[in-house]
Tab-separated table of N, CA, C and O in Angstrom:
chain	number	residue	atom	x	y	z
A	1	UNK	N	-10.697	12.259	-18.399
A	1	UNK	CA	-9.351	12.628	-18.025
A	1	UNK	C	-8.738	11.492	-17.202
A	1	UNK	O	-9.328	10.715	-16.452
A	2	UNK	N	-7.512	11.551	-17.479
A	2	UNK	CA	-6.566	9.979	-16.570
A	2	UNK	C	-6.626	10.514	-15.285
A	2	UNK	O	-6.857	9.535	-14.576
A	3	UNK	N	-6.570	11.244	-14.757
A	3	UNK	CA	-6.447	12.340	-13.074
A	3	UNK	C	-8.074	11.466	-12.490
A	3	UNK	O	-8.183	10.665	-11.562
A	4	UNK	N	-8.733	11.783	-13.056
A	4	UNK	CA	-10.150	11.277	-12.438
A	4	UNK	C	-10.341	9.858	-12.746
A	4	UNK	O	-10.674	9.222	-11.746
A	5	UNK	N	-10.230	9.131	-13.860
A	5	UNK	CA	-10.350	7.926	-13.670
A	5	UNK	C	-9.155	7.145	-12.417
A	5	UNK	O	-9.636	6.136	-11.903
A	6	UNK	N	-8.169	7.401	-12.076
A	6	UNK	CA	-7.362	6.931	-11.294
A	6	UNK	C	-7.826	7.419	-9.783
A	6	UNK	O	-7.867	6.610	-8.856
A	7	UNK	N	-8.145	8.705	-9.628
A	7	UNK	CA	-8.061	8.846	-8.693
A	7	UNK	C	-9.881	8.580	-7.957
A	7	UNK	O	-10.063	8.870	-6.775
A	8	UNK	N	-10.903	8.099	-8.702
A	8	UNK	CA	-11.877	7.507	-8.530
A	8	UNK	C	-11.654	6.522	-7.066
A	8	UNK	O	-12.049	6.685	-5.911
A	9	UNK	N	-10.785	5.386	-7.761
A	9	UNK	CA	-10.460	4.594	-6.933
A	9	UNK	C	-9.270	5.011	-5.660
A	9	UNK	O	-9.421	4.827	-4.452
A	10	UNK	N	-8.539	5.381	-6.084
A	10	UNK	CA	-7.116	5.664	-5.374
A	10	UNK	C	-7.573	6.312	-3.788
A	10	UNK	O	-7.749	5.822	-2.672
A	11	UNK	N	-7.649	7.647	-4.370
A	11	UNK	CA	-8.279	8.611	-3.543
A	11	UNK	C	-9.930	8.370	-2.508
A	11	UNK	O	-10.158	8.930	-1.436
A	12	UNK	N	-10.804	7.459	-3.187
A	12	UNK	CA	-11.798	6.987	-2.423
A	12	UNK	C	-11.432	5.759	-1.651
A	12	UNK	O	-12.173	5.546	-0.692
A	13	UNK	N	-10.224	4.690	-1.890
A	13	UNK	CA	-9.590	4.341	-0.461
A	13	UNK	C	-8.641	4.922	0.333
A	13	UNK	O	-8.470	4.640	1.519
A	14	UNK	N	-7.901	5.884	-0.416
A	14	UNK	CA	-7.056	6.502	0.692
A	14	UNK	C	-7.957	7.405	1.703
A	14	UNK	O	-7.374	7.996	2.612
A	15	UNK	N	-9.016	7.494	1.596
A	15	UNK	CA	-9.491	8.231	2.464
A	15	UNK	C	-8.801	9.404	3.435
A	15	UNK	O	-8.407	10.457	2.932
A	16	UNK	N	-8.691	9.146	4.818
A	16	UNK	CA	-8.253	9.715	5.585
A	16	UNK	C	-6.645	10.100	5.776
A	16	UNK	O	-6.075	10.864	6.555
A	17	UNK	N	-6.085	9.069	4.522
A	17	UNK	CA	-4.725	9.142	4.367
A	17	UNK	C	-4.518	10.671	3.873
A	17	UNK	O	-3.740	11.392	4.497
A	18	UNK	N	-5.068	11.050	2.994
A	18	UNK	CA	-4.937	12.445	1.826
A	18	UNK	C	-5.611	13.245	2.823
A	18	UNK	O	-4.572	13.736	3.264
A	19	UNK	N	-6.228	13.605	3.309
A	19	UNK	CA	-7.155	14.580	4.177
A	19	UNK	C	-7.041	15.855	2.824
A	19	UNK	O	-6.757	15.597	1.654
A	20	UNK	N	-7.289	16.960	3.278
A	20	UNK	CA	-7.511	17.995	2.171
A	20	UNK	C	-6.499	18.495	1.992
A	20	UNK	O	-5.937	18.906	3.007
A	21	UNK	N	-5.941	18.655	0.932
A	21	UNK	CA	-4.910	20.000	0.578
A	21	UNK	C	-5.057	21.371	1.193
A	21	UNK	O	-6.013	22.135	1.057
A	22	UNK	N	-3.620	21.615	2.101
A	22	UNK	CA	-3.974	23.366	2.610
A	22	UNK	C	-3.988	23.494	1.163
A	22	UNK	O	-3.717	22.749	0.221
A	23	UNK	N	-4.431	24.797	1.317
A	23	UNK	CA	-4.656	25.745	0.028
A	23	UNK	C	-3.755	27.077	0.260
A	23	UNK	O	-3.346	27.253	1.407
A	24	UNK	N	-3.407	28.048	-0.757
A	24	UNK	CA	-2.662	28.939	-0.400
A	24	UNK	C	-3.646	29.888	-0.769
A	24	UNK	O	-3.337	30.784	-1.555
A	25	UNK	N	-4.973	29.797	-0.230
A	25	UNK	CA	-5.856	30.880	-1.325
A	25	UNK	C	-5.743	32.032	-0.407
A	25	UNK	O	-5.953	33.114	-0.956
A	26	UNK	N	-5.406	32.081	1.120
A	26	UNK	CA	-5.357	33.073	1.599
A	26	UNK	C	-4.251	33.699	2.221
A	26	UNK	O	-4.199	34.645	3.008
A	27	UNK	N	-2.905	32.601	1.442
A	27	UNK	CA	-1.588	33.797	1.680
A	27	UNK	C	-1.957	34.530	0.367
A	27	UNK	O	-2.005	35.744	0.564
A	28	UNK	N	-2.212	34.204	-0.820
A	28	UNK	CA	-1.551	34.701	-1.924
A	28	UNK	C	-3.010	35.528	-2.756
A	28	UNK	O	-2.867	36.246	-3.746
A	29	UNK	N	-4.336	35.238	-2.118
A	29	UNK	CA	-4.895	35.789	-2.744
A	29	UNK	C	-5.564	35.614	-3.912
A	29	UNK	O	-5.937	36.607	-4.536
A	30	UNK	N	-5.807	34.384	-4.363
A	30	UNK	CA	-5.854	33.802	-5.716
A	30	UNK	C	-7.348	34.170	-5.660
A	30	UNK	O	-7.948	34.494	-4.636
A	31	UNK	N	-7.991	34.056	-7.190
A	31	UNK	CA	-9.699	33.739	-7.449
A	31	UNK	C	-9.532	33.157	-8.650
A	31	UNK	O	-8.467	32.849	-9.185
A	32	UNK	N	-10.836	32.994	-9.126
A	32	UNK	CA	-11.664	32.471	-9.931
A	32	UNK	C	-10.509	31.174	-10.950
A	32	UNK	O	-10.298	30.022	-10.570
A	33	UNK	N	-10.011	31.725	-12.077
A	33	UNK	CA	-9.267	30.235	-12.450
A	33	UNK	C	-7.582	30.156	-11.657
A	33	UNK	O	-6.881	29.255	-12.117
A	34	UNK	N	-7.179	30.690	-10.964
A	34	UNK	CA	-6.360	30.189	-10.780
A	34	UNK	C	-6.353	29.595	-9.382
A	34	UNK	O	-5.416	28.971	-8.884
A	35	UNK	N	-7.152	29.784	-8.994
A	35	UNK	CA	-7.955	29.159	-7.988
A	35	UNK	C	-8.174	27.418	-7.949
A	35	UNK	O	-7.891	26.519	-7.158
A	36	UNK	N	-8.803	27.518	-9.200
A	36	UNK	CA	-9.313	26.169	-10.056
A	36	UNK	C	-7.390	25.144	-10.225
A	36	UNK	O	-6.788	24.078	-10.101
A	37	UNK	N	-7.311	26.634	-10.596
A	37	UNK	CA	-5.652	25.588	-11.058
A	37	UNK	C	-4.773	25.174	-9.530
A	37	UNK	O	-4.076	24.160	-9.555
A	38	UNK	N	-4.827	25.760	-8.614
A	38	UNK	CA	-4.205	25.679	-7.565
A	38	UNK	C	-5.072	24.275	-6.554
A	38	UNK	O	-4.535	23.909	-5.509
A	39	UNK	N	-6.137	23.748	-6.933
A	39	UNK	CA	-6.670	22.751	-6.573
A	39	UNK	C	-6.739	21.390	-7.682
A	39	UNK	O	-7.175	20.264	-7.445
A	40	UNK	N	-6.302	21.787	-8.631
A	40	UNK	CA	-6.250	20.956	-9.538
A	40	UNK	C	-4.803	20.479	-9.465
A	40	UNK	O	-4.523	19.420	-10.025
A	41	UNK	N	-3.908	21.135	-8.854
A	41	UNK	CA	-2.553	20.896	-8.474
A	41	UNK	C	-2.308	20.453	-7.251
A	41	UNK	O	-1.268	19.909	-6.882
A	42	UNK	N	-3.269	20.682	-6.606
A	42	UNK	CA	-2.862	20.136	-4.505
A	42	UNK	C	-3.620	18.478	-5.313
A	42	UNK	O	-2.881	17.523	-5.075
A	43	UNK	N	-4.734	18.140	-6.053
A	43	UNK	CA	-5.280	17.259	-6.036
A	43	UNK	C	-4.471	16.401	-6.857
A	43	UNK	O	-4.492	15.209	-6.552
A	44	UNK	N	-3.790	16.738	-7.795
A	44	UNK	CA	-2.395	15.948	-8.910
A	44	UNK	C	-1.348	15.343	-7.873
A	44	UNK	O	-0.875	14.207	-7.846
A	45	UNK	N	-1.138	16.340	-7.094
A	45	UNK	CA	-0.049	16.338	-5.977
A	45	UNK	C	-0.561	15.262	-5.025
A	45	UNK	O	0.140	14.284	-4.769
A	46	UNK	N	-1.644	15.411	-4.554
A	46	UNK	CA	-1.945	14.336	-3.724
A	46	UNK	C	-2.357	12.567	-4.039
A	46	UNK	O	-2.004	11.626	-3.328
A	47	UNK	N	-2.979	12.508	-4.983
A	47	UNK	CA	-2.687	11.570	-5.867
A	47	UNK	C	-1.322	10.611	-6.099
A	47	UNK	O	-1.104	9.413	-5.919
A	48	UNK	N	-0.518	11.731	-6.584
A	48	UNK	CA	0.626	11.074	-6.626
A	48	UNK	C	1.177	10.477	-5.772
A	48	UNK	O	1.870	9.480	-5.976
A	49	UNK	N	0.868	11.203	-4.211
A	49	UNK	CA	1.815	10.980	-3.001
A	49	UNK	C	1.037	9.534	-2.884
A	49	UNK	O	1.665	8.476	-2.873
A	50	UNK	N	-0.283	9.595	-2.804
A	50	UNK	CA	-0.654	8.341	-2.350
A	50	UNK	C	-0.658	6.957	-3.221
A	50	UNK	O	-0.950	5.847	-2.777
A	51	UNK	N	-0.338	7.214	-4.318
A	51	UNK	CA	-0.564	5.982	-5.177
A	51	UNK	C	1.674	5.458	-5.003
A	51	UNK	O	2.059	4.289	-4.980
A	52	UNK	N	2.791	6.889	-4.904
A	52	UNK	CA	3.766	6.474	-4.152
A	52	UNK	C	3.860	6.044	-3.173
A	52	UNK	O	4.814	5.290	-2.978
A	53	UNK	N	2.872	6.330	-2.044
A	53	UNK	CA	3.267	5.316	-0.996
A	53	UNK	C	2.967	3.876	-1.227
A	53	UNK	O	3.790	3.040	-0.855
A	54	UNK	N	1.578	3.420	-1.957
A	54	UNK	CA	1.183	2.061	-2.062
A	54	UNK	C	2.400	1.347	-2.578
A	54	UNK	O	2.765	0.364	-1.933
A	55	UNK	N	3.137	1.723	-3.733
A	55	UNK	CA	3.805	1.265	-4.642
A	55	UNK	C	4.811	1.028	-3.776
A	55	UNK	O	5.276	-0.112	-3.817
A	56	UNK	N	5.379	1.952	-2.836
A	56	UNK	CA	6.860	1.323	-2.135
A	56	UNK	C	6.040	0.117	-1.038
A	56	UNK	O	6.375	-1.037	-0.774
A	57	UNK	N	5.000	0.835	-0.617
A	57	UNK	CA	4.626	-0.336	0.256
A	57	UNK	C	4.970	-2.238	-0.148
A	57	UNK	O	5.587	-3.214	0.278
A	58	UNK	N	3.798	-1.675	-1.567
A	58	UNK	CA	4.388	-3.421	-2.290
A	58	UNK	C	5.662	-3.741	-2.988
A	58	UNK	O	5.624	-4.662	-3.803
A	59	UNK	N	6.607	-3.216	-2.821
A	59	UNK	CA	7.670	-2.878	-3.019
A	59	UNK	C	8.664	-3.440	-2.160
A	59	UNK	O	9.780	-3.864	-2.458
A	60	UNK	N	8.055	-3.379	-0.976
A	60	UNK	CA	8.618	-4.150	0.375
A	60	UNK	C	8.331	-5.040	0.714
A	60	UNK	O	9.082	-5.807	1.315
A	61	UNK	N	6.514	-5.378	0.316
A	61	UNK	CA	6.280	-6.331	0.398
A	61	UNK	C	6.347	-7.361	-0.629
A	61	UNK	O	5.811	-8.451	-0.426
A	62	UNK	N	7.087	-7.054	-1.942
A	62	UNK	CA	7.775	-7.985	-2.748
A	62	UNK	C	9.142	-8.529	-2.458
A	62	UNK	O	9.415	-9.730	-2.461
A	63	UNK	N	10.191	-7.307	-2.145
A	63	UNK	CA	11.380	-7.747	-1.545
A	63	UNK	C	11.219	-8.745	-0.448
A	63	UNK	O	12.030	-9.644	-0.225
A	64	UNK	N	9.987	-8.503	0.305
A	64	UNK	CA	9.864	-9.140	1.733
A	64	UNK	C	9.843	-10.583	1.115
A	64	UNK	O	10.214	-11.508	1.837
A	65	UNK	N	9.395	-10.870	-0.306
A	65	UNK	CA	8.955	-12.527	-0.277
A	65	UNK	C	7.664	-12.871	-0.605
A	65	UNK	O	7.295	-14.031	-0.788
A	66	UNK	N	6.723	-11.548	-0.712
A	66	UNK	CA	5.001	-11.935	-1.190
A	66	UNK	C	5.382	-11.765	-2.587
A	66	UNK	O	5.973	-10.895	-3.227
A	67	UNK	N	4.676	-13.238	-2.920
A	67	UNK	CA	4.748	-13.627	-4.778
A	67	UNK	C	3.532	-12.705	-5.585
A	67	UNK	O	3.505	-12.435	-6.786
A	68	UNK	N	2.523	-12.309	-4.509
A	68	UNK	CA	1.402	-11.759	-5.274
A	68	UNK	C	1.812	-10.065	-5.517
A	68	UNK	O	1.387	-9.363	-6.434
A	69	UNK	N	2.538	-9.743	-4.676
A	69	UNK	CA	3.119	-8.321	-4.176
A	69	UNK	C	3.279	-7.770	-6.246
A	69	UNK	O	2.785	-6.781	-6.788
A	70	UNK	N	3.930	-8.613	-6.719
A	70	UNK	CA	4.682	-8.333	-8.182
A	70	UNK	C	3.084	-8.205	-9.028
A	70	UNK	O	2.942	-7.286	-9.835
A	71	UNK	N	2.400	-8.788	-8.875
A	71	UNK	CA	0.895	-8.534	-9.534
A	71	UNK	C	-0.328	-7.309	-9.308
A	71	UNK	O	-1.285	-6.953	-9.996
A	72	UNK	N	0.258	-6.847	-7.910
A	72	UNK	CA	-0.281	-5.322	-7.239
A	72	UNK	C	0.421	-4.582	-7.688
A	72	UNK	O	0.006	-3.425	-7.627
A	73	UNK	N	1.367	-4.717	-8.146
A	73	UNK	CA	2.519	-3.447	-7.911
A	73	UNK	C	2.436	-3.167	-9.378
A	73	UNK	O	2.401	-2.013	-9.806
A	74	UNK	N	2.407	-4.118	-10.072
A	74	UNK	CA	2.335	-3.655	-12.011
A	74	UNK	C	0.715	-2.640	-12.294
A	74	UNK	O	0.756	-1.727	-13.117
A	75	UNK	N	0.133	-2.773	-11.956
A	75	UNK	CA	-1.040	-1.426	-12.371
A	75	UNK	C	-0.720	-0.313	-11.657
A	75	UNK	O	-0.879	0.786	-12.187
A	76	UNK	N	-0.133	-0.437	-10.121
A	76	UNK	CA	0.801	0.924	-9.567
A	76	UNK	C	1.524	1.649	-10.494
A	76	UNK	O	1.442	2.829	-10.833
A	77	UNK	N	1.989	1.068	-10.722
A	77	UNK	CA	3.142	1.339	-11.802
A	77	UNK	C	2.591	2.289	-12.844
A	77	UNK	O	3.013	3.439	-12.721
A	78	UNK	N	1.956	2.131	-13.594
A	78	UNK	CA	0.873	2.737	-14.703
A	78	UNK	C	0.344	3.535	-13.745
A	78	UNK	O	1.161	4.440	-13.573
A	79	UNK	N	-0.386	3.650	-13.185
A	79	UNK	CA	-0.759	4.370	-12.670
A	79	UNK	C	-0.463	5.483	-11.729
A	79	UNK	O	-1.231	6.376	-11.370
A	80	UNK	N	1.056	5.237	-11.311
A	80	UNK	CA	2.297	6.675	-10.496
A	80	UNK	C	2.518	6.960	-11.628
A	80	UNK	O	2.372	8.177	-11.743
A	81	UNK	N	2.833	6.443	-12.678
A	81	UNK	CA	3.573	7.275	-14.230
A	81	UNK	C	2.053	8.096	-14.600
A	81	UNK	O	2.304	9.261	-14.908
A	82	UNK	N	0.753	7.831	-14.641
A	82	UNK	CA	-0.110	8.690	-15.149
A	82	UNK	C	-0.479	9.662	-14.082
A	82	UNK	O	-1.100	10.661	-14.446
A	83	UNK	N	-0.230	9.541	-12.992
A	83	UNK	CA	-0.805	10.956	-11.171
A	83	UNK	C	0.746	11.117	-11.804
A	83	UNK	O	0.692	10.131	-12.539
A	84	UNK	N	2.191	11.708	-12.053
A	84	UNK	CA	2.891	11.905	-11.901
A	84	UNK	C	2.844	12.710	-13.459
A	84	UNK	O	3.398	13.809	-13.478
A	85	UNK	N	2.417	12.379	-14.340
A	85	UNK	CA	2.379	13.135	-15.723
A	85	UNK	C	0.940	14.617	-15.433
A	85	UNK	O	0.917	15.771	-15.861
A	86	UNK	N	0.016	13.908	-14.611
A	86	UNK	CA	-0.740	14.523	-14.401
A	86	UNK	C	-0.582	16.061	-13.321
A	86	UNK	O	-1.183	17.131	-13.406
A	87	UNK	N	0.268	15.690	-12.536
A	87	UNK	CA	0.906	16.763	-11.698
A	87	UNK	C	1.891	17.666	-12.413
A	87	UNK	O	1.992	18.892	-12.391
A	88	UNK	N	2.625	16.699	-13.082
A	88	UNK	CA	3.427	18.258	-13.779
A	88	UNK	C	2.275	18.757	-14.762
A	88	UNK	O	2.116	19.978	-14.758
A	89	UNK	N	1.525	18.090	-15.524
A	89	UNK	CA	0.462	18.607	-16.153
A	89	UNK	C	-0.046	20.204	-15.375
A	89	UNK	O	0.165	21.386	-15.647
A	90	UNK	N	-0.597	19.679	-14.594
A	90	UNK	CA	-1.499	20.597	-13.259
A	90	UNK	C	-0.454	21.476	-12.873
A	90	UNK	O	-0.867	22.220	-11.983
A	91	UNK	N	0.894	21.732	-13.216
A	91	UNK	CA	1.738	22.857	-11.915
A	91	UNK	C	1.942	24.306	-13.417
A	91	UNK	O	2.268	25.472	-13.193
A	92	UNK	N	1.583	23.623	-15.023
A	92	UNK	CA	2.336	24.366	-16.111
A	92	UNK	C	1.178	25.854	-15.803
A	92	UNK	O	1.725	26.957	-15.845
A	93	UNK	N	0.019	25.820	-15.582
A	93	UNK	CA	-0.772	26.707	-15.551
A	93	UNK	C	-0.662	27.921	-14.017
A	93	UNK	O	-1.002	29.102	-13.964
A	94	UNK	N	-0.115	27.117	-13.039
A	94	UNK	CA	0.698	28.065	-12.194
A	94	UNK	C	1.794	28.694	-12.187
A	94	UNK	O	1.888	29.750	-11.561
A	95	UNK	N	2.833	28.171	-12.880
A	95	UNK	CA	4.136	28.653	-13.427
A	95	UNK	C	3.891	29.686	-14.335
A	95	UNK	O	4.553	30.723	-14.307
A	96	UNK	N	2.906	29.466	-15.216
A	96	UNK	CA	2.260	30.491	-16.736
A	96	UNK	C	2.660	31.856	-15.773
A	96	UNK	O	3.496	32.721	-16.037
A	97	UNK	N	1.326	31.697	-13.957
A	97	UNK	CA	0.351	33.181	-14.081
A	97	UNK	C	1.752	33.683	-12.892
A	97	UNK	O	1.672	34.773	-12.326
A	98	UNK	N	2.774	32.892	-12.680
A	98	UNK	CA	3.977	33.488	-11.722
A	98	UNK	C	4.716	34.465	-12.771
A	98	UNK	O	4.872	35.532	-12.178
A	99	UNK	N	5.087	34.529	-13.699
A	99	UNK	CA	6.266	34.815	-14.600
A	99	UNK	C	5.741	36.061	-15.185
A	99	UNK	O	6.403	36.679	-16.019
Protein backbone atom coordinates (compact mmCIF):
# COMPACT_ATOMS: atom_id res chain seq x y z
CA UNK A 1 0.00 0.00 0.00
CA UNK A 2 1.35 3.79 -0.86
CA UNK A 3 0.10 4.89 3.02
CA UNK A 4 2.86 2.49 4.40
CA UNK A 5 5.53 2.72 2.03
CA UNK A 6 5.58 6.63 2.56
CA UNK A 7 4.88 6.76 5.79
CA UNK A 8 7.81 4.11 6.69
CA UNK A 9 10.04 6.93 6.32
CA UNK A 10 7.97 10.11 6.91
CA UNK A 11 6.41 9.17 10.09
CA UNK A 12 9.68 7.33 11.57
CA UNK A 13 11.41 10.89 11.34
CA UNK A 14 8.68 12.88 12.33
CA UNK A 15 8.73 11.24 15.39
CA UNK A 16 7.64 13.33 18.19
CA UNK A 17 6.23 15.80 15.70
CA UNK A 18 2.89 13.39 15.03
CA UNK A 19 2.63 12.09 18.67
CA UNK A 20 -0.62 9.79 18.54
CA UNK A 21 -3.90 10.54 17.14
CA UNK A 22 -6.73 11.29 19.93
CA UNK A 23 -9.07 8.76 19.00
CA UNK A 24 -12.82 9.22 19.29
CA UNK A 25 -13.25 5.57 20.43
CA UNK A 26 -14.66 6.76 23.63
CA UNK A 27 -16.98 9.67 22.69
CA UNK A 28 -18.63 7.66 20.03
CA UNK A 29 -18.24 4.20 20.97
CA UNK A 30 -16.80 2.55 17.98
CA UNK A 31 -15.41 -1.43 17.84
CA UNK A 32 -14.02 -3.87 15.91
CA UNK A 33 -13.80 -2.47 12.02
CA UNK A 34 -14.69 0.74 12.39
CA UNK A 35 -12.41 1.11 14.86
CA UNK A 36 -9.72 -0.12 12.34
CA UNK A 37 -11.13 2.56 9.98
CA UNK A 38 -11.04 5.43 12.45
CA UNK A 39 -7.16 4.77 12.91
CA UNK A 40 -6.53 4.20 9.53
CA UNK A 41 -7.91 7.77 9.11
CA UNK A 42 -6.17 9.69 12.22
CA UNK A 43 -2.96 7.82 10.58
CA UNK A 44 -3.84 9.17 6.61
CA UNK A 45 -4.55 12.41 8.42
CA UNK A 46 -1.43 12.56 10.13
CA UNK A 47 0.77 11.73 7.43
CA UNK A 48 -0.50 14.22 5.43
CA UNK A 49 -0.09 16.99 8.02
CA UNK A 50 3.45 16.08 8.32
CA UNK A 51 4.76 15.48 4.93
CA UNK A 52 2.60 19.38 4.49
CA UNK A 53 4.58 20.86 6.82
CA UNK A 54 8.06 19.61 5.29
CA UNK A 55 6.93 20.73 1.88
CA UNK A 56 6.09 24.44 2.94
CA UNK A 57 9.10 24.28 5.03
CA UNK A 58 11.25 23.76 1.68
CA UNK A 59 9.11 25.93 0.16
CA UNK A 60 10.58 28.75 2.14
CA UNK A 61 13.52 27.50 2.06
CA UNK A 62 13.50 27.68 -1.79
CA UNK A 63 11.94 31.15 -1.94
CA UNK A 64 14.61 31.93 0.75
CA UNK A 65 17.45 31.21 -2.03
CA UNK A 66 18.53 27.35 -1.18
CA UNK A 67 19.24 25.89 -4.81
CA UNK A 68 19.04 22.35 -3.27
CA UNK A 69 15.58 23.27 -1.51
CA UNK A 70 13.92 22.59 -5.42
CA UNK A 71 15.49 18.88 -5.32
CA UNK A 72 13.82 18.08 -1.64
CA UNK A 73 10.78 19.49 -2.39
CA UNK A 74 10.06 17.39 -5.85
CA UNK A 75 9.61 13.78 -4.04
CA UNK A 76 7.42 15.96 -1.35
CA UNK A 77 5.46 16.66 -3.86
CA UNK A 78 4.61 12.96 -4.92
CA UNK A 79 4.44 12.13 -1.96
CA UNK A 80 1.59 15.01 -0.24
CA UNK A 81 -0.40 14.04 -3.56
CA UNK A 82 -0.15 10.15 -2.46
CA UNK A 83 -0.83 10.85 2.07
CA UNK A 84 -3.50 13.24 0.57
CA UNK A 85 -5.24 10.58 -1.94
CA UNK A 86 -4.69 8.26 0.83
CA UNK A 87 -6.71 10.26 3.47
CA UNK A 88 -9.64 10.86 1.47
CA UNK A 89 -9.16 7.16 0.66
CA UNK A 90 -9.27 6.38 4.60
CA UNK A 91 -12.37 9.01 5.55
CA UNK A 92 -14.94 6.99 2.45
CA UNK A 93 -15.39 4.02 4.99
CA UNK A 94 -16.42 6.46 7.86
CA UNK A 95 -18.79 8.50 5.87
CA UNK A 96 -20.30 4.79 4.52
CA UNK A 97 -21.10 3.72 8.54
CA UNK A 98 -22.46 7.75 9.39
CA UNK A 99 -25.33 7.82 6.73
Amino acid sequence: MMHEKISQGLLASAGKQTGRASSCDDVHGETGIEDQALERFDNAFLLWKVVTARYEQEMLRMVSGDKEAYLRIVPLVRDMTLAHHEFVKSSQPLFRTRH
